[in-house]
Amino acid sequence: LKSISEKFYHHVREQLLQLLSSKNEYIRVNSRNFSCDSKGLSTSSHHRLIALVDQLYSIKTENKYLNYSTNLLLERTTHNPEL
């Protein structure tokens, strides 16, 4: 039995993933910027990879996962202090 906050989290996550793969470029870019915010996806390579697999994969967006996850990974790499 899932709590309401857990259900809400999963619903919001699914919606964000749908936005990341939107056909509308404006929506796609803004949702990517939101996802790449410094408070979101880490600049650490290890943490970023874990987040991409753990938080950004969904069976509902599986067919577009490679596209948006690659874009997010590359975008955050430009801010990586490890390089």
Short mmCIF file of C-alpha atoms in Angstrom, two decimals:
data_model
loop_
_atom_site.label_atom_id
_atom_site.label_comp_id
_atom_site.label_asym_id
_atom_site.label_seq_id
_atom_site.Cartn_x
_atom_site.Cartn_y
_atom_site.Cartn_z
CA LEU A 1 0.00 0.00 0.00
CA LYS A 2 1.63 3.22 -1.17
CA SER A 3 1.30 6.43 0.77
CA ILE A 4 -0.29 9.44 -0.90
CA SER A 5 3.05 11.28 -0.98
CA GLU A 6 4.68 8.30 -2.71
CA LYS A 7 1.89 8.18 -5.31
CA PHE A 8 2.17 11.94 -5.81
CA TYR A 9 5.96 11.70 -6.28
CA HIS A 10 5.58 8.97 -8.92
CA HIS A 11 2.84 10.90 -10.73
CA VAL A 12 4.91 14.11 -10.84
CA ARG A 13 7.99 12.17 -11.97
CA GLU A 14 6.01 10.54 -14.80
CA GLN A 15 4.74 13.95 -15.90
CA LEU A 16 8.23 15.43 -15.92
CA LEU A 17 9.51 12.51 -17.97
CA GLN A 18 6.68 13.04 -20.46
CA LEU A 19 7.67 16.71 -20.71
CA LEU A 20 11.31 15.79 -21.34
CA SER A 21 10.20 13.89 -24.43
CA SER A 22 7.61 16.40 -25.64
CA LYS A 23 7.37 17.15 -29.35
CA ASN A 24 7.14 20.83 -28.45
CA GLU A 25 10.71 22.17 -28.31
CA TYR A 26 9.86 24.98 -25.86
CA ILE A 27 8.37 22.52 -23.37
CA ARG A 28 11.22 20.05 -23.86
CA VAL A 29 13.95 22.69 -23.33
CA ASN A 30 12.29 24.20 -20.26
CA SER A 31 11.69 20.83 -18.63
CA ARG A 32 15.32 19.88 -19.35
CA ASN A 33 16.48 23.15 -17.77
CA PHE A 34 14.32 22.41 -14.74
CA SER A 35 15.76 18.89 -14.48
CA CYS A 36 19.32 20.17 -14.82
CA ASP A 37 18.93 22.82 -12.15
CA SER A 38 21.86 22.78 -9.74
CA LYS A 39 19.53 21.63 -6.96
CA GLY A 40 18.43 18.63 -9.03
CA LEU A 41 20.78 16.45 -11.02
CA SER A 42 24.23 16.33 -9.45
CA THR A 43 27.37 17.39 -11.29
CA SER A 44 29.21 14.40 -9.82
CA SER A 45 29.58 11.73 -12.52
CA HIS A 46 28.71 8.87 -10.17
CA HIS A 47 25.65 10.54 -8.65
CA ARG A 48 24.45 11.77 -12.03
CA LEU A 49 24.60 8.28 -13.53
CA ILE A 50 22.71 6.79 -10.57
CA ALA A 51 20.05 9.52 -10.85
CA LEU A 52 19.63 8.95 -14.58
CA VAL A 53 18.99 5.27 -14.04
CA ASP A 54 17.06 5.48 -10.79
CA GLN A 55 14.98 8.64 -11.16
CA LEU A 56 14.63 9.26 -14.88
CA TYR A 57 13.69 5.85 -16.20
CA SER A 58 10.06 4.94 -16.58
CA ILE A 59 8.36 2.15 -18.49
CA LYS A 60 5.94 4.77 -19.86
CA THR A 61 8.76 6.79 -21.44
CA GLU A 62 11.12 3.92 -22.19
CA ASN A 63 11.12 4.53 -25.95
CA LYS A 64 12.39 8.12 -25.42
CA TYR A 65 14.61 7.47 -22.39
CA LEU A 66 17.87 7.23 -24.33
CA ASN A 67 17.26 10.59 -26.00
CA TYR A 68 16.50 12.70 -22.93
CA SER A 69 18.87 10.87 -20.57
CA THR A 70 21.78 11.37 -22.98
CA ASN A 71 20.95 15.07 -23.31
CA LEU A 72 20.77 15.49 -19.54
CA LEU A 73 23.99 13.57 -19.00
CA LEU A 74 25.88 15.68 -21.54
CA GLU A 75 24.43 18.96 -20.30
CA ARG A 76 25.42 18.28 -16.69
CA THR A 77 28.87 17.14 -17.78
CA THR A 78 29.59 20.68 -18.99
CA HIS A 79 29.24 21.79 -15.34
CA ASN A 80 31.34 18.96 -13.92
CA PRO A 81 34.05 20.14 -11.51
CA GLU A 82 35.82 16.78 -11.96
CA LEU A 83 36.92 17.68 -15.50
#
